[in-house]
Amino acid sequence: MSEQKRVLSCIQPTGHMHFGNYFGAVKNWVDLQEKYNCVYGVVDYHAMTTLYKPDKLRQATWEIIFSLLAVGVKAENLFIQSLIPEHVELCWIFNCFSSYGQLQRMTQFKDKSNQAKETTKDTFISTGLFDYPVLQAADILLYHADFVPVGKDQDQHLELCRSIANRFNTQVGKEYFVLPETLHTETPKIMSTADPTRKMSKSAGDKHYINVFEEQKRILKQVRSAVTDAGASTMSVDANGIREKSAGVENLFELLKACGKLNAHKDLETKYNEGNLSYGDLKGTVGEALAELSAGFVARKAELMADKKNVKYQIQQSSAEIRVRAKQTLKDVRQLTGLGNLKY
Ligand code: TYM
């Protein structure tokens, strides 16, 4: 029987989990666990690449662990990146197999360094931020992942990861690393409801993301104030009777689909194409769907938080077990790259 395919993905511990993270990636993490050999990391080394506070980092790491467990990620599949220092060793080795020119072309580096300059008014940009995608390649290849479930914003990083694996294999003369494939959900890019021209994201500020564990009232309010357009009747209709959608309206429909409310989606879309849809109704339906989903997650998280000590112990154990695989890869890589070996 062929070996089960391997899946890896990670999330940064930078505050709340939002519906972009959930519908773009984490929902897939949960579903894939039934079929594949999955490991998922909370990447605290990555979170050090922009300005941060040490005590807040540890707190945010546990916060996101509890959030992931609450939405259905299994404890035995979860690890904390810094409990597995092999990630950084492999990153260093990969630095020597990465093209400086290709790293300079990473759009996330450009965006994040501009954002850091704007928000902190500081010109300091860390080398870690520049090297971030190489550490990401190490996260993936350390576990020989076949599939990487992520949102659309990670495509360029995945391309770089495949380049590194390729160059490594060529240089050591062995097809050691498999080239991982990207997996997207049906909604790989959720936009900000406050500004549907930019993706939903924490770094853009509070109004640009909806926290999965938010109070119901605030979810409804955030969706109610979503940016739309001047009305369906102002949008053009094609020969098939399909009415063009503005980015904001498209995003609301995407959210509804992502919540699994397919009947409501179909009904509201028919009304929209006929030019009879009130955006108030659309926003009300989307807000309620998100709030309903969130309520189950909030309740589950509260249960887990009541058992904090035990959960933390489990994650330390699972990280130690997952580390065994990482150590084996490093052993092979050291051998293949001519690094020190105790048997002289
Ligand atoms: P992060 O922490 O920014 O986001 C975690 C996951 O959520 C996805 N995502 C979105 N998907 C759709 N719409 C959005 N608006 C949206 N915002 C975020 C991201 O694509 C991601 O899948 N570099 C990664 C973390 C990382 C990683 C890895 C991922 C480090 N090592 C190895 C995969 C494999 C990041 O910053 O994700």
Coordinates of N, CA and C and ligand atoms in Angstrom, one line a residue, residues 8-14 18-26 29 41 43 46 81 87 108 112 132-133 135-140 148-155 157-158 184-185 187-192 198-202 208, ligand 1:
L8 N 1.5 19.9 5.3 CA 2.0 20.8 6.3 C 1.5 22.2 6.0
S9 N 1.1 22.9 7.1 CA 0.9 24.4 6.9 C 1.1 25.0 8.3
C10 N 1.2 26.3 8.2 CA 1.5 27.1 9.5 C 0.8 28.4 9.5
I11 N 0.7 29.0 10.7 CA 0.1 30.3 10.9 C 1.0 31.1 11.9
Q12 N 1.0 32.4 11.7 CA 1.8 33.2 12.6 C 0.9 33.6 13.8
P13 N 1.6 33.6 15.0 CA 0.9 34.0 16.2 C 0.9 35.5 16.3
T14 N 0.1 36.2 15.5 CA 0.1 37.7 15.5 C -1.3 38.2 15.9
H18 N -8.6 35.4 12.0 CA -9.7 36.0 11.3 C -10.3 35.1 10.3
F19 N -11.5 35.6 9.7 CA -12.2 34.7 8.8 C -11.4 34.5 7.5
G20 N -10.4 35.4 7.2 CA -9.6 35.2 6.0 C -8.7 34.0 6.3
N21 N -8.1 33.9 7.4 CA -7.3 32.8 7.8 C -8.1 31.5 7.8
Y22 N -9.3 31.6 8.3 CA -10.1 30.4 8.5 C -10.6 29.9 7.1
F23 N -11.3 30.7 6.3 CA -11.8 30.3 5.1 C -10.7 30.1 4.0
G24 N -9.6 30.8 4.1 CA -8.6 30.7 3.1 C -7.7 29.5 3.4
A25 N -7.5 29.1 4.6 CA -6.6 28.0 4.9 C -7.0 27.0 6.0
V26 N -7.3 27.5 7.2 CA -7.5 26.7 8.4 C -8.6 25.7 8.2
W29 N -7.3 22.8 6.6 CA -6.4 22.1 7.5 C -7.3 21.0 8.3
G41 N 1.8 24.1 12.1 CA 2.7 24.8 13.1 C 2.2 26.2 13.4
V43 N 4.0 29.5 14.0 CA 5.4 29.9 13.7 C 5.8 31.1 14.4
H46 N 8.8 33.1 12.9 CA 8.4 34.0 11.9 C 7.9 35.3 12.5
Q81 N 6.7 26.1 16.5 CA 7.9 26.1 15.7 C 9.2 26.2 16.6
H87 N 14.0 23.7 12.5 CA 13.5 24.7 11.5 C 14.6 25.7 11.1
Q108 N 5.6 40.1 -0.6 CA 5.2 40.2 0.8 C 6.3 41.0 1.5
K112 N 5.4 44.2 3.5 CA 5.5 44.3 4.9 C 6.6 45.3 5.3
Y132 N 12.5 35.6 5.6 CA 11.2 34.9 6.1 C 10.8 33.8 5.1
P133 N 10.8 34.0 3.8 CA 10.3 32.9 2.9 C 11.3 31.7 2.9
L135 N 12.8 30.5 5.7 CA 12.4 29.8 6.8 C 11.1 29.1 6.5
Q136 N 10.2 29.7 5.8 CA 9.0 29.0 5.4 C 9.2 27.8 4.5
A137 N 10.2 27.9 3.7 CA 10.6 26.7 2.8 C 11.1 25.6 3.8
A138 N 11.9 26.0 4.8 CA 12.4 25.0 5.7 C 11.2 24.3 6.5
D139 N 10.2 25.1 6.9 CA 9.0 24.5 7.6 C 8.4 23.4 6.7
I140 N 8.3 23.7 5.5 CA 7.6 22.8 4.6 C 8.4 21.5 4.3
V148 N 0.5 21.7 0.6 CA 0.5 22.9 1.6 C -0.8 23.7 1.4
P149 N -1.7 23.5 2.3 CA -3.0 24.3 2.2 C -2.8 25.7 2.8
V150 N -2.9 26.7 1.9 CA -2.6 28.1 2.2 C -3.6 29.0 1.4
G151 N -3.6 30.2 1.8 CA -4.4 31.2 1.0 C -3.6 31.7 -0.2
K152 N -4.2 32.4 -1.1 CA -3.6 32.8 -2.4 C -2.3 33.7 -2.2
D153 N -2.3 34.4 -1.0 CA -1.2 35.3 -0.8 C 0.1 34.6 -0.6
Q154 N 0.1 33.3 -0.4 CA 1.3 32.5 -0.2 C 1.9 31.8 -1.5
D155 N 1.2 32.1 -2.6 CA 1.7 31.4 -3.8 C 3.1 31.7 -4.2
H157 N 5.6 32.5 -2.2 CA 6.5 31.8 -1.2 C 6.6 30.3 -1.6
L158 N 5.5 29.7 -2.0 CA 5.5 28.3 -2.4 C 6.3 28.0 -3.6
H184 N -5.6 25.2 -2.5 CA -6.4 26.3 -2.1 C -7.8 25.8 -1.8
T185 N -8.5 26.6 -0.9 CA -9.9 26.4 -0.7 C -10.7 27.0 -1.9
T187 N -12.3 29.6 -1.5 CA -12.3 31.0 -1.3 C -10.8 31.3 -0.8
P188 N -9.9 31.3 -1.7 CA -8.5 31.5 -1.3 C -8.1 33.0 -1.0
K189 N -9.0 33.9 -1.3 CA -8.6 35.3 -1.0 C -9.9 36.0 -0.5
I190 N -10.0 36.2 0.8 CA -11.1 36.9 1.4 C -10.6 38.3 1.6
M191 N -11.5 39.3 1.2 CA -11.1 40.7 1.2 C -11.6 41.3 2.5
S192 N -11.1 42.5 2.8 CA -11.5 43.3 4.0 C -12.9 43.8 3.7
R198 N -8.5 45.4 -0.7 CA -7.3 44.8 0.0 C -7.8 43.6 0.7
K199 N -6.8 42.6 0.9 CA -7.2 41.4 1.6 C -7.5 41.6 3.1
M200 N -8.4 40.7 3.6 CA -8.6 40.8 5.0 C -7.3 40.5 5.8
S201 N -6.9 41.3 6.7 CA -5.6 41.2 7.3 C -5.6 41.9 8.6
K202 N -4.8 41.4 9.6 CA -4.7 42.1 10.9 C -3.8 43.3 10.8
H208 N -10.1 46.0 9.4 CA -9.9 45.3 8.2 C -9.9 43.7 8.4
Ligands
TYM1 P1 -0.5 34.0 8.0 O1 -0.3 33.7 9.5 O2 -0.5 35.4 7.5 O3 -1.9 33.3 7.6 C1 -2.2 32.0 7.9 C2 -3.0 31.4 6.7 O4 -4.1 32.2 6.4 C3 -4.1 32.6 5.0 N1 -4.8 33.9 4.8 C4 -5.8 34.2 4.0 N2 -6.4 33.4 3.1 C5 -7.4 34.0 2.4 N3 -7.8 35.3 2.5 C6 -7.1 36.1 3.4 N4 -7.5 37.4 3.5 C7 -6.1 35.5 4.2 N5 -5.2 36.1 5.1 C8 -4.4 35.0 5.5 C9 -2.7 32.6 4.6 O5 -2.5 32.4 3.2 C10 -2.1 31.4 5.4 O6 -2.3 30.2 4.7 N6 3.8 32.9 5.8 C11 2.6 32.3 6.4 C12 2.9 31.4 7.6 C13 3.9 30.3 7.3 C14 3.6 29.1 6.5 C15 4.7 28.3 6.6 C16 2.5 28.8 5.7 C17 5.1 30.1 7.8 N7 5.6 28.9 7.4 C18 4.8 27.1 5.9 C19 2.5 27.5 5.1 C20 3.7 26.7 5.1 C21 1.8 33.5 6.9 O7 2.2 34.5 7.2 O8 0.5 33.1 7.1

